[in-house]
Amino acid sequence: MSTEQGPQARTRRDRGVFRTKSVEQSIQDTEEPEHALKKSLSALDLTVFGVGVVIGTGIFVLTGKIAKEQAGPAVALSFVVAGVVCALAALCYAEFASTVPVAGSAYTFSYASLGEFPAWIIGWDLVLELALGCAVVAVGWSGYIRSLLDSAGWHLPAELSGTQGGMFGFDLLACVLVLVLTAILVLGMKLSSRVTNVIVGIKVTVVLLVVIAGAFFISGENYHPFLPPTRPHAGESGYAAPLSQLLFGFTPSNYGVMGIFAAAAVVFFAFIGFDIVATAAEETRHPQRDVPRGILGSLAICTFLYVAVSIVVTGMQKYTELSTDAPLADAFKAVGHPVYAGIISFGAAVGLTSVCMILLLGQSRVFFAMSRDGLLPQFFSRVHPTFGTPYRSTVLLGTVVAVVAGFTSINELAELVNIGTLFAFVVVALGVVLLRRSRPDLPRAFRTPLVPLVPVLSVLASLWLMLNLPAETWLRFAVWMVVGFVVYVTYGRTHSRLEGRRAAEKGAVGGG
């Protein structure tokens, strides 16, 4: 019987660093009174939540930067490529979320399918993804606030606006935003469904305003050439070129066909967030049905909006003249409509604030979950006696993110976040195949179609985008992973709760 094979399979894998935390144990942990979350979300709530998280810096900031520097008007095709890669990964996330409706997203999925060490790696990776993602959003928010201040005649000193560059440049607004949101999260403020809907409404309205109003200012001449001819890469170092170009002997270049893929690897950041929808599975009334709908629905809506905006903004203003700080607002300024620019800057600032808060919340939850499992010091899994929040992990990570947002440029952050997210996609896709083989008895309300074809395509597509990221981004990511490996070997492996349970069971058997 399959119900008998499952425990046997788990027993065989309960050894060493690849010991797994069973799906049953993960679900049982969520039923403990002190860890039980209120189940109140529906498919519509999850879709709104996904759109609210996904619509952020990618569309308000990166659109102009990538069109200007890497793809030209063909950036619309880059969004399509990134959307396809995300759709393949989303199908894998949907199966896992409906099978293991537990908070933690890819970390929890990996613990159930691949084992403790892969789960640690993906959890360490998620902390990087969400923390630096928050920093990118804060930097983008700062750009729009500066645009609003400039319109009002107020100007921040270059040394405090993040525009001076070098070691003395500091983005004060981005740093302050993260610290304020960290304090709010510690105090226990939660975005209610009504507030979330209002914020999402503002953001979608602003995006539609760009598409509809901007369509009247499109000039066909701005689309020529739609695919700019290949140009030599402008990086100062060979490591600034995409890794694929260095590995396969391509001449480092921007624009052209390779520019579309290189740009897709960066605008991919615009889609980060639908995986956070999977984290909300534990708080959903019918996760087996509603989480897949929320993930796929929000991804479809956002892909359509991204493509539409990129087509309009590159038609309004020549791609070589687009702003890299606040491209949508500045495009309307360029055609003589500063009022629209002010509205866009306000909507972007409001929207990016909510994205920043949700990313901060998500990364502190992953950190909290890892601490609760003993892979990180359990000191960080304590909740505040009054506010009921994981205040220690929130303060630690919020402070780190604030410093990073203050001193690091947006392109370095975005590329590092992207490689972390794509790595998570690879692990989740592999996990679907492995869990199908090791636990065929598990009930799966949503099943990824054409397994193993779709997961394999997801792995290949994610790896291809990873290869189109700069080599220096790979080096930074490798350093982060090495640090994570050292932390696991020196602490997580011996302090794991699974290790404690195994030792207790071994002692009980020996005593018996």
Short mmCIF file of C-alpha atoms in Angstrom, two decimals:
data_model
loop_
_atom_site.label_atom_id
_atom_site.label_comp_id
_atom_site.label_asym_id
_atom_site.label_seq_id
_atom_site.Cartn_x
_atom_site.Cartn_y
_atom_site.Cartn_z
CA MET A 1 0.00 0.00 0.00
CA SER A 2 1.21 3.49 -0.80
CA THR A 3 0.37 4.66 2.71
CA GLU A 4 2.89 2.15 4.01
CA GLN A 5 5.53 3.02 1.45
CA GLY A 6 5.46 6.71 2.36
CA PRO A 7 6.84 6.34 5.94
CA GLN A 8 9.42 3.84 4.73
CA ALA A 9 10.58 6.25 2.08
CA ARG A 10 10.78 9.02 4.66
CA THR A 11 12.76 6.82 7.05
CA ARG A 12 15.35 6.09 4.40
CA ARG A 13 15.82 9.83 3.86
CA ASP A 14 15.86 10.83 7.53
CA ARG A 15 19.63 10.54 7.63
CA GLY A 16 22.31 13.14 7.28
CA VAL A 17 21.90 16.55 5.76
CA PHE A 18 19.24 15.28 3.33
CA ARG A 19 16.76 14.30 6.03
CA THR A 20 13.29 15.53 5.11
CA LYS A 21 10.53 17.07 7.14
CA SER A 22 7.45 15.15 6.06
CA VAL A 23 4.45 16.94 4.56
CA GLU A 24 2.34 15.53 7.38
CA GLN A 25 4.67 17.00 10.02
CA SER A 26 4.72 20.38 8.27
CA ILE A 27 0.93 20.52 8.21
CA GLN A 28 0.68 19.27 11.79
CA ASP A 29 2.93 22.13 12.94
CA THR A 30 0.46 24.64 11.51
CA GLU A 31 -2.34 23.17 13.66
CA GLU A 32 -0.60 23.98 16.94
CA PRO A 33 -2.62 26.72 18.68
CA GLU A 34 0.38 29.00 19.14
CA HIS A 35 1.30 28.71 15.44
CA ALA A 36 -2.15 28.60 13.85
CA LEU A 37 -2.88 31.37 11.36
CA LYS A 38 -6.38 32.58 10.59
CA LYS A 39 -7.67 31.22 7.29
CA SER A 40 -9.48 34.14 5.67
CA LEU A 41 -8.14 34.57 2.13
CA SER A 42 -9.94 33.69 -1.11
CA ALA A 43 -8.73 33.33 -4.70
CA LEU A 44 -9.67 36.98 -5.37
CA ASP A 45 -7.76 38.10 -2.27
CA LEU A 46 -4.68 36.18 -3.42
CA THR A 47 -4.91 37.61 -6.94
CA VAL A 48 -5.15 41.15 -5.57
CA PHE A 49 -2.30 40.37 -3.19
CA GLY A 50 -0.17 39.05 -6.04
CA VAL A 51 -0.84 42.04 -8.27
CA GLY A 52 -0.16 44.32 -5.32
CA VAL A 53 3.26 42.77 -4.76
CA VAL A 54 4.26 42.28 -8.39
CA ILE A 55 3.32 45.75 -9.68
CA GLY A 56 6.25 47.70 -8.32
CA THR A 57 9.75 48.81 -9.17
CA GLY A 58 9.94 46.60 -12.24
CA ILE A 59 7.35 48.62 -14.12
CA PHE A 60 7.85 52.03 -12.52
CA VAL A 61 11.66 52.08 -12.66
CA LEU A 62 13.34 49.28 -14.61
CA THR A 63 11.28 49.79 -17.79
CA GLY A 64 13.16 52.93 -18.79
CA LYS A 65 16.56 51.79 -17.60
CA ILE A 66 16.55 48.51 -19.50
CA ALA A 67 15.03 49.98 -22.66
CA LYS A 68 17.72 52.67 -22.70
CA GLU A 69 20.70 50.46 -21.91
CA GLN A 70 19.98 46.95 -23.23
CA ALA A 71 16.96 46.33 -25.46
CA GLY A 72 15.40 49.52 -26.85
CA PRO A 73 11.67 49.25 -27.74
CA ALA A 74 12.13 45.46 -27.88
CA VAL A 75 12.02 45.53 -24.05
CA ALA A 76 8.36 44.51 -24.55
CA LEU A 77 9.62 41.17 -25.87
CA SER A 78 11.89 40.91 -22.84
CA PHE A 79 8.82 41.14 -20.60
CA VAL A 80 7.16 38.37 -22.63
CA VAL A 81 10.21 36.11 -22.25
CA ALA A 82 10.36 36.76 -18.50
CA GLY A 83 6.61 36.14 -18.21
CA VAL A 84 6.92 32.74 -19.93
CA VAL A 85 9.72 31.70 -17.58
CA CYS A 86 7.60 32.75 -14.60
CA ALA A 87 4.55 30.89 -15.95
CA LEU A 88 6.51 27.62 -16.09
CA ALA A 89 7.70 28.16 -12.53
CA ALA A 90 4.22 29.22 -11.41
CA LEU A 91 2.76 25.86 -12.49
CA CYS A 92 5.31 24.12 -10.25
CA TYR A 93 4.66 26.49 -7.33
CA ALA A 94 0.91 25.90 -7.72
CA GLU A 95 1.28 22.13 -7.27
CA PHE A 96 3.49 22.50 -4.21
CA ALA A 97 1.27 25.14 -2.61
CA SER A 98 -1.82 22.97 -3.06
CA THR A 99 0.00 19.89 -1.73
CA VAL A 100 1.87 21.55 1.16
CA PRO A 101 -0.33 24.52 2.21
CA VAL A 102 2.22 25.79 4.73
CA ALA A 103 3.91 29.18 5.10
CA GLY A 104 7.51 29.33 3.91
CA SER A 105 7.08 28.90 0.15
CA ALA A 106 10.10 27.31 -1.55
CA TYR A 107 11.86 26.74 1.79
CA THR A 108 9.03 24.54 3.09
CA PHE A 109 8.64 22.80 -0.28
CA SER A 110 12.34 21.94 -0.39
CA TYR A 111 12.32 20.62 3.17
CA ALA A 112 9.58 18.16 2.19
CA SER A 113 11.09 17.00 -1.11
CA LEU A 114 14.85 17.56 -1.28
CA GLY A 115 15.98 17.49 2.33
CA GLU A 116 17.29 19.76 5.04
CA PHE A 117 20.46 21.07 3.41
CA PRO A 118 18.75 22.00 0.11
CA ALA A 119 15.99 23.60 2.20
CA TRP A 120 18.59 25.59 4.12
CA ILE A 121 20.20 26.75 0.86
CA ILE A 122 16.86 27.84 -0.60
CA GLY A 123 15.86 29.53 2.67
CA TRP A 124 19.18 31.38 2.77
CA ASP A 125 18.56 32.29 -0.86
CA LEU A 126 15.02 33.54 -0.12
CA VAL A 127 16.33 35.82 2.61
CA LEU A 128 18.67 37.30 0.00
CA GLU A 129 15.89 37.59 -2.60
CA LEU A 130 13.29 39.24 -0.38
CA ALA A 131 15.66 41.42 1.63
CA LEU A 132 17.47 42.82 -1.39
CA GLY A 133 14.17 42.98 -3.29
CA CYS A 134 12.93 45.29 -0.56
CA ALA A 135 16.08 47.38 -0.92
CA VAL A 136 15.53 47.71 -4.68
CA VAL A 137 11.93 48.82 -4.12
CA ALA A 138 13.07 51.37 -1.53
CA VAL A 139 15.63 52.79 -3.99
CA GLY A 140 12.94 53.01 -6.68
CA TRP A 141 10.56 54.70 -4.24
CA SER A 142 13.27 57.21 -3.42
CA GLY A 143 13.63 58.10 -7.11
CA TYR A 144 9.94 58.93 -7.43
CA ILE A 145 9.88 60.95 -4.20
CA ARG A 146 12.85 62.97 -5.47
CA SER A 147 10.93 63.56 -8.71
CA LEU A 148 7.97 64.89 -6.71
CA LEU A 149 10.26 67.11 -4.62
CA ASP A 150 11.96 68.44 -7.74
CA SER A 151 8.57 69.34 -9.20
CA ALA A 152 7.81 71.30 -6.02
CA GLY A 153 11.16 73.10 -6.21
CA TRP A 154 12.81 71.19 -3.36
CA HIS A 155 16.10 69.44 -4.02
CA LEU A 156 17.99 67.00 -1.83
CA PRO A 157 21.79 67.32 -1.75
CA ALA A 158 23.45 64.90 -4.16
CA GLU A 159 25.30 63.32 -1.24
CA LEU A 160 21.97 62.22 0.31
CA SER A 161 20.03 61.31 -2.81
CA GLY A 162 22.02 58.29 -3.93
CA THR A 163 22.91 60.02 -7.21
CA GLN A 164 26.46 61.08 -6.48
CA GLY A 165 27.96 57.60 -6.69
CA GLY A 166 31.13 56.38 -5.08
CA MET A 167 31.53 55.47 -1.44
CA PHE A 168 30.15 58.79 -0.25
CA GLY A 169 26.77 58.53 -2.01
CA PHE A 170 23.95 57.73 0.41
CA ASP A 171 20.22 57.36 -0.38
CA LEU A 172 18.66 58.88 2.72
CA LEU A 173 15.03 58.49 1.60
CA ALA A 174 15.39 54.77 0.85
CA CYS A 175 17.06 54.13 4.21
CA VAL A 176 14.42 56.06 6.17
CA LEU A 177 11.55 54.29 4.39
CA VAL A 178 12.87 50.84 5.34
CA LEU A 179 13.43 51.85 8.96
CA VAL A 180 9.91 53.31 9.26
CA LEU A 181 8.31 50.19 7.74
CA THR A 182 10.40 47.98 10.03
CA ALA A 183 9.06 49.86 13.05
CA ILE A 184 5.49 49.49 11.76
CA LEU A 185 5.92 45.73 11.30
CA VAL A 186 7.34 45.38 14.80
CA LEU A 187 4.32 47.21 16.19
CA GLY A 188 2.08 44.63 14.55
CA MET A 189 0.39 46.65 11.82
CA LYS A 190 -1.15 44.42 9.18
CA LEU A 191 -2.40 45.40 5.75
CA SER A 192 -6.13 44.62 5.92
CA SER A 193 -7.97 43.41 2.87
CA ARG A 194 -9.61 46.81 2.42
CA VAL A 195 -6.33 48.74 2.58
CA THR A 196 -4.64 46.27 0.24
CA ASN A 197 -7.45 46.66 -2.28
CA VAL A 198 -7.18 50.46 -2.13
CA ILE A 199 -3.42 50.41 -2.70
CA VAL A 200 -3.70 47.93 -5.56
CA GLY A 201 -6.48 50.06 -7.04
CA ILE A 202 -4.21 53.11 -6.99
CA LYS A 203 -1.35 51.26 -8.64
CA VAL A 204 -3.46 49.65 -11.36
CA THR A 205 -5.15 53.00 -12.05
CA VAL A 206 -1.77 54.65 -12.47
CA VAL A 207 -0.62 51.90 -14.84
CA LEU A 208 -3.81 52.19 -16.91
CA LEU A 209 -3.35 55.99 -16.91
CA VAL A 210 0.09 55.51 -18.44
CA VAL A 211 -1.29 53.16 -21.09
CA ILE A 212 -4.41 55.13 -22.02
CA ALA A 213 -3.12 58.72 -21.72
CA GLY A 214 0.30 57.84 -23.05
CA ALA A 215 -1.18 56.22 -26.15
CA PHE A 216 -2.15 59.70 -27.40
CA PHE A 217 1.49 60.79 -27.39
CA ILE A 218 3.01 57.83 -29.20
CA SER A 219 5.20 58.67 -32.16
CA GLY A 220 5.93 55.87 -34.60
CA GLU A 221 9.41 57.27 -35.18
CA ASN A 222 10.37 56.35 -31.62
CA TYR A 223 9.97 52.65 -32.46
CA HIS A 224 12.65 52.77 -35.14
CA PRO A 225 14.63 50.70 -34.82
CA PHE A 226 12.39 48.40 -32.74
CA LEU A 227 15.35 46.05 -32.29
CA PRO A 228 18.42 48.32 -32.18
CA PRO A 229 21.54 46.90 -33.82
CA THR A 230 24.00 45.09 -31.63
CA ARG A 231 26.54 47.34 -29.97
CA PRO A 232 29.71 46.54 -28.03
CA HIS A 233 29.15 46.11 -24.33
CA ALA A 234 29.90 49.30 -22.43
CA GLY A 235 30.99 47.60 -19.21
CA GLU A 236 34.35 48.56 -17.79
CA SER A 237 35.18 44.94 -17.04
CA GLY A 238 34.58 41.67 -18.85
CA TYR A 239 32.79 40.41 -15.77
CA ALA A 240 30.08 43.02 -16.37
CA ALA A 241 28.99 41.13 -19.50
CA PRO A 242 26.36 38.35 -19.36
CA LEU A 243 27.89 35.02 -18.37
CA SER A 244 26.46 33.29 -21.47
CA GLN A 245 28.42 35.65 -23.70
CA LEU A 246 31.63 34.90 -21.83
CA LEU A 247 31.08 31.11 -21.72
CA PHE A 248 30.03 30.60 -25.35
CA GLY A 249 32.35 33.10 -26.98
CA PHE A 250 29.79 35.72 -27.90
CA THR A 251 31.11 39.25 -28.26
CA PRO A 252 29.88 41.13 -25.19
CA SER A 253 27.12 43.41 -26.48
CA ASN A 254 23.89 45.27 -25.79
CA TYR A 255 20.75 45.39 -27.97
CA GLY A 256 20.15 42.92 -30.76
CA VAL A 257 18.62 39.50 -30.15
CA MET A 258 20.96 38.75 -27.25
CA GLY A 259 20.01 42.08 -25.74
CA ILE A 260 16.40 40.87 -25.46
CA PHE A 261 17.46 37.90 -23.33
CA ALA A 262 19.94 39.93 -21.30
CA ALA A 263 17.17 42.46 -20.63
CA ALA A 264 14.71 39.67 -19.76
CA ALA A 265 17.12 38.47 -17.09
CA VAL A 266 16.89 41.91 -15.47
CA VAL A 267 13.22 42.84 -16.04
CA PHE A 268 12.47 39.42 -14.60
CA PHE A 269 12.70 41.32 -11.31
CA ALA A 270 9.35 42.89 -12.25
CA PHE A 271 7.61 39.55 -11.72
CA ILE A 272 9.01 38.77 -8.31
CA GLY A 273 6.13 38.42 -5.89
CA PHE A 274 3.88 35.65 -7.16
CA ASP A 275 5.97 33.21 -5.13
CA ILE A 276 4.97 35.22 -2.04
CA VAL A 277 1.37 34.28 -2.88
CA ALA A 278 2.40 30.68 -2.19
CA THR A 279 3.58 31.77 1.26
CA ALA A 280 -0.01 32.81 2.03
CA ALA A 281 -1.30 29.26 1.46
CA GLU A 282 -1.54 28.66 5.20
CA GLU A 283 -3.92 31.63 5.53
CA THR A 284 -6.21 30.63 2.65
CA ARG A 285 -9.62 29.07 3.20
CA HIS A 286 -9.33 26.64 0.28
CA PRO A 287 -5.61 26.58 -0.57
CA GLN A 288 -5.78 23.55 -2.85
CA ARG A 289 -8.11 25.42 -5.19
CA ASP A 290 -7.48 29.10 -4.59
CA VAL A 291 -3.67 29.36 -4.38
CA PRO A 292 -3.10 28.10 -7.96
CA ARG A 293 -5.77 30.53 -9.19
CA GLY A 294 -4.18 33.40 -7.30
CA ILE A 295 -0.67 32.63 -8.59
CA LEU A 296 -1.59 32.16 -12.25
CA GLY A 297 -4.22 34.94 -12.29
CA SER A 298 -1.93 37.61 -10.86
CA LEU A 299 0.89 36.58 -13.20
CA ALA A 300 -1.34 36.87 -16.30
CA ILE A 301 -2.64 40.31 -15.31
CA CYS A 302 0.82 41.67 -14.55
CA THR A 303 2.37 40.35 -17.78
CA PHE A 304 -0.31 42.11 -19.84
CA LEU A 305 0.18 45.40 -17.97
CA TYR A 306 3.99 45.25 -18.26
CA VAL A 307 3.96 44.67 -22.01
CA ALA A 308 1.41 47.44 -22.56
CA VAL A 309 3.36 49.98 -20.49
CA SER A 310 6.69 49.18 -22.13
CA ILE A 311 5.17 49.61 -25.61
CA VAL A 312 3.61 52.97 -24.67
CA VAL A 313 6.57 54.50 -22.84
CA THR A 314 9.06 53.63 -25.62
CA GLY A 315 6.59 55.11 -28.11
CA MET A 316 6.25 58.36 -26.14
CA GLN A 317 9.97 59.04 -25.88
CA LYS A 318 12.97 57.77 -27.82
CA TYR A 319 14.56 54.94 -25.86
CA THR A 320 17.93 56.72 -25.85
CA GLU A 321 16.35 59.66 -23.99
CA LEU A 322 14.40 57.73 -21.33
CA SER A 323 15.08 58.48 -17.67
CA THR A 324 16.50 55.73 -15.48
CA ASP A 325 15.18 57.13 -12.17
CA ALA A 326 11.47 57.75 -12.87
CA PRO A 327 10.94 56.86 -16.56
CA LEU A 328 7.12 56.91 -16.65
CA ALA A 329 6.74 60.27 -14.93
CA ASP A 330 9.63 61.85 -16.84
CA ALA A 331 8.22 60.62 -20.17
CA PHE A 332 5.07 62.67 -19.54
CA LYS A 333 7.22 65.65 -18.56
CA ALA A 334 9.05 65.29 -21.87
CA VAL A 335 5.78 65.62 -23.83
CA GLY A 336 4.70 68.65 -21.82
CA HIS A 337 2.30 67.13 -19.28
CA PRO A 338 3.84 67.55 -15.81
CA VAL A 339 0.43 67.05 -14.13
CA TYR A 340 0.32 63.46 -15.33
CA ALA A 341 3.91 63.10 -14.17
CA GLY A 342 2.94 64.21 -10.65
CA ILE A 343 0.02 61.77 -10.53
CA ILE A 344 2.24 58.92 -11.67
CA SER A 345 4.94 59.76 -9.14
CA PHE A 346 2.36 59.84 -6.34
CA GLY A 347 0.79 56.54 -7.39
CA ALA A 348 4.19 54.91 -7.79
CA ALA A 349 5.31 56.09 -4.35
CA VAL A 350 2.15 54.77 -2.69
CA GLY A 351 2.37 51.47 -4.54
CA LEU A 352 6.06 50.93 -3.91
CA THR A 353 5.53 51.56 -0.21
CA SER A 354 3.17 48.58 0.04
CA VAL A 355 5.53 46.38 -1.99
CA CYS A 356 8.41 47.27 0.30
CA MET A 357 6.36 46.43 3.39
CA ILE A 358 5.18 43.07 2.03
CA LEU A 359 8.70 42.07 1.00
CA LEU A 360 9.97 43.00 4.47
CA LEU A 361 7.18 40.92 5.97
CA GLY A 362 7.91 37.96 3.69
CA GLN A 363 11.65 37.81 4.32
CA SER A 364 11.18 38.09 8.09
CA ARG A 365 8.72 35.16 7.92
CA VAL A 366 11.19 32.97 6.07
CA PHE A 367 13.91 33.89 8.55
CA PHE A 368 11.46 33.21 11.40
CA ALA A 369 10.51 29.80 9.94
CA MET A 370 14.16 28.78 9.63
CA SER A 371 14.78 29.90 13.20
CA ARG A 372 11.74 27.94 14.41
CA ASP A 373 13.17 24.82 12.76
CA GLY A 374 16.45 25.39 14.57
CA LEU A 375 18.50 26.09 11.43
CA LEU A 376 19.08 29.61 12.71
CA PRO A 377 19.32 30.66 16.37
CA GLN A 378 15.92 30.19 18.01
CA PHE A 379 16.50 33.55 19.65
CA PHE A 380 15.04 35.02 16.45
CA SER A 381 11.85 32.92 16.59
CA ARG A 382 10.59 34.63 19.75
CA VAL A 383 7.50 36.79 19.29
CA HIS A 384 6.92 40.10 21.06
CA PRO A 385 4.85 39.57 24.24
CA THR A 386 2.65 42.59 23.47
CA PHE A 387 2.57 42.94 19.69
CA GLY A 388 2.81 39.23 18.81
CA THR A 389 5.35 39.80 16.03
CA PRO A 390 8.76 38.21 15.32
CA TYR A 391 10.34 41.48 16.34
CA ARG A 392 13.91 40.28 16.69
CA SER A 393 14.26 38.95 13.16
CA THR A 394 12.31 41.95 11.82
CA VAL A 395 14.61 44.48 13.48
CA LEU A 396 17.76 42.63 12.42
CA LEU A 397 16.79 42.25 8.79
CA GLY A 398 15.16 45.69 8.56
CA THR A 399 18.36 47.35 9.75
CA VAL A 400 20.48 45.39 7.27
CA VAL A 401 18.11 46.21 4.39
CA ALA A 402 18.10 49.90 5.33
CA VAL A 403 21.90 50.06 5.15
CA VAL A 404 22.00 48.15 1.85
CA ALA A 405 19.33 50.41 0.32
CA GLY A 406 21.29 53.46 1.38
CA PHE A 407 24.61 52.48 -0.16
CA THR A 408 23.95 50.20 -3.15
CA SER A 409 22.86 51.09 -6.69
CA ILE A 410 19.60 49.72 -8.08
CA ASN A 411 21.12 47.75 -10.98
CA GLU A 412 23.48 45.78 -8.71
CA LEU A 413 20.62 44.96 -6.35
CA ALA A 414 18.14 43.97 -9.07
CA GLU A 415 20.57 41.56 -10.75
CA LEU A 416 21.48 39.88 -7.45
CA VAL A 417 17.81 39.50 -6.53
CA ASN A 418 17.06 37.97 -9.93
CA ILE A 419 19.69 35.26 -9.71
CA GLY A 420 18.41 34.32 -6.26
CA THR A 421 14.82 34.06 -7.47
CA LEU A 422 15.74 32.06 -10.56
CA PHE A 423 17.72 29.66 -8.37
CA ALA A 424 14.60 29.19 -6.23
CA PHE A 425 12.60 28.42 -9.37
CA VAL A 426 15.09 25.71 -10.33
CA VAL A 427 14.87 24.07 -6.92
CA VAL A 428 11.04 24.15 -6.81
CA ALA A 429 10.78 22.62 -10.29
CA LEU A 430 13.15 19.81 -9.34
CA GLY A 431 11.22 19.32 -6.09
CA VAL A 432 7.97 18.70 -7.97
CA VAL A 433 9.54 15.80 -9.89
CA LEU A 434 11.22 14.31 -6.81
CA LEU A 435 8.10 14.53 -4.63
CA ARG A 436 6.03 12.90 -7.38
CA ARG A 437 8.43 9.94 -7.24
CA SER A 438 8.99 9.71 -3.46
CA ARG A 439 5.40 10.49 -2.36
CA PRO A 440 2.98 9.50 -5.13
CA ASP A 441 0.36 8.89 -2.40
CA LEU A 442 0.00 12.57 -1.49
CA PRO A 443 -3.30 14.21 -2.50
CA ARG A 444 -2.64 16.89 -5.11
CA ALA A 445 -5.56 19.22 -5.79
CA PHE A 446 -3.53 20.93 -8.54
CA ARG A 447 -1.13 18.92 -10.64
CA THR A 448 1.53 20.52 -12.81
CA PRO A 449 0.74 19.39 -16.38
CA LEU A 450 3.11 17.30 -18.47
CA VAL A 451 5.48 16.28 -15.68
CA PRO A 452 8.44 16.02 -16.05
CA LEU A 453 8.37 18.11 -19.25
CA VAL A 454 7.10 21.37 -17.70
CA PRO A 455 9.47 21.24 -14.68
CA VAL A 456 12.40 20.45 -16.99
CA LEU A 457 11.48 23.38 -19.25
CA SER A 458 11.20 25.57 -16.15
CA VAL A 459 14.69 24.54 -15.04
CA LEU A 460 16.18 25.14 -18.49
CA ALA A 461 14.45 28.51 -18.94
CA SER A 462 15.50 29.70 -15.49
CA LEU A 463 19.09 28.58 -16.06
CA TRP A 464 19.16 30.38 -19.41
CA LEU A 465 18.09 33.66 -17.81
CA MET A 466 20.66 33.09 -15.06
CA LEU A 467 23.35 32.70 -17.72
CA ASN A 468 22.31 36.06 -19.17
CA LEU A 469 23.11 37.83 -15.92
CA PRO A 470 26.55 39.44 -15.55
CA ALA A 471 29.41 37.23 -14.39
CA GLU A 472 30.04 39.57 -11.48
CA THR A 473 26.48 38.86 -10.26
CA TRP A 474 27.32 35.14 -10.24
CA LEU A 475 30.42 35.89 -8.18
CA ARG A 476 28.40 37.84 -5.59
CA PHE A 477 25.80 35.06 -5.48
CA ALA A 478 28.52 32.42 -5.03
CA VAL A 479 29.97 34.35 -2.10
CA TRP A 480 26.51 34.51 -0.46
CA MET A 481 26.03 30.76 -0.93
CA VAL A 482 29.47 29.98 0.52
CA VAL A 483 28.61 32.07 3.58
CA GLY A 484 25.34 30.16 3.89
CA PHE A 485 27.14 26.82 3.65
CA VAL A 486 29.51 27.82 6.44
CA VAL A 487 26.63 28.93 8.67
CA TYR A 488 24.80 25.63 8.10
CA VAL A 489 27.84 23.45 8.77
CA THR A 490 28.89 25.34 11.90
CA TYR A 491 25.41 25.87 13.36
CA GLY A 492 22.29 24.74 11.49
CA ARG A 493 23.22 21.08 11.01
CA THR A 494 23.72 20.39 14.73
CA HIS A 495 20.93 22.67 16.06
CA SER A 496 18.21 21.45 13.69
CA ARG A 497 15.01 20.33 15.41
CA LEU A 498 14.96 17.30 13.11
CA GLU A 499 18.43 16.40 14.38
CA GLY A 500 17.16 16.76 17.94
CA ARG A 501 14.20 14.49 17.24
CA ARG A 502 16.44 11.90 15.58
CA ALA A 503 18.81 11.92 18.54
CA ALA A 504 15.89 11.61 20.97
CA GLU A 505 14.43 8.66 19.06
CA LYS A 506 17.85 7.00 18.92
CA GLY A 507 18.27 7.51 22.66
CA ALA A 508 14.80 6.09 23.34
CA VAL A 509 15.58 3.01 21.28
CA GLY A 510 18.92 2.58 23.02
CA GLY A 511 17.32 3.01 26.44
CA GLY A 512 14.64 0.51 25.59
#
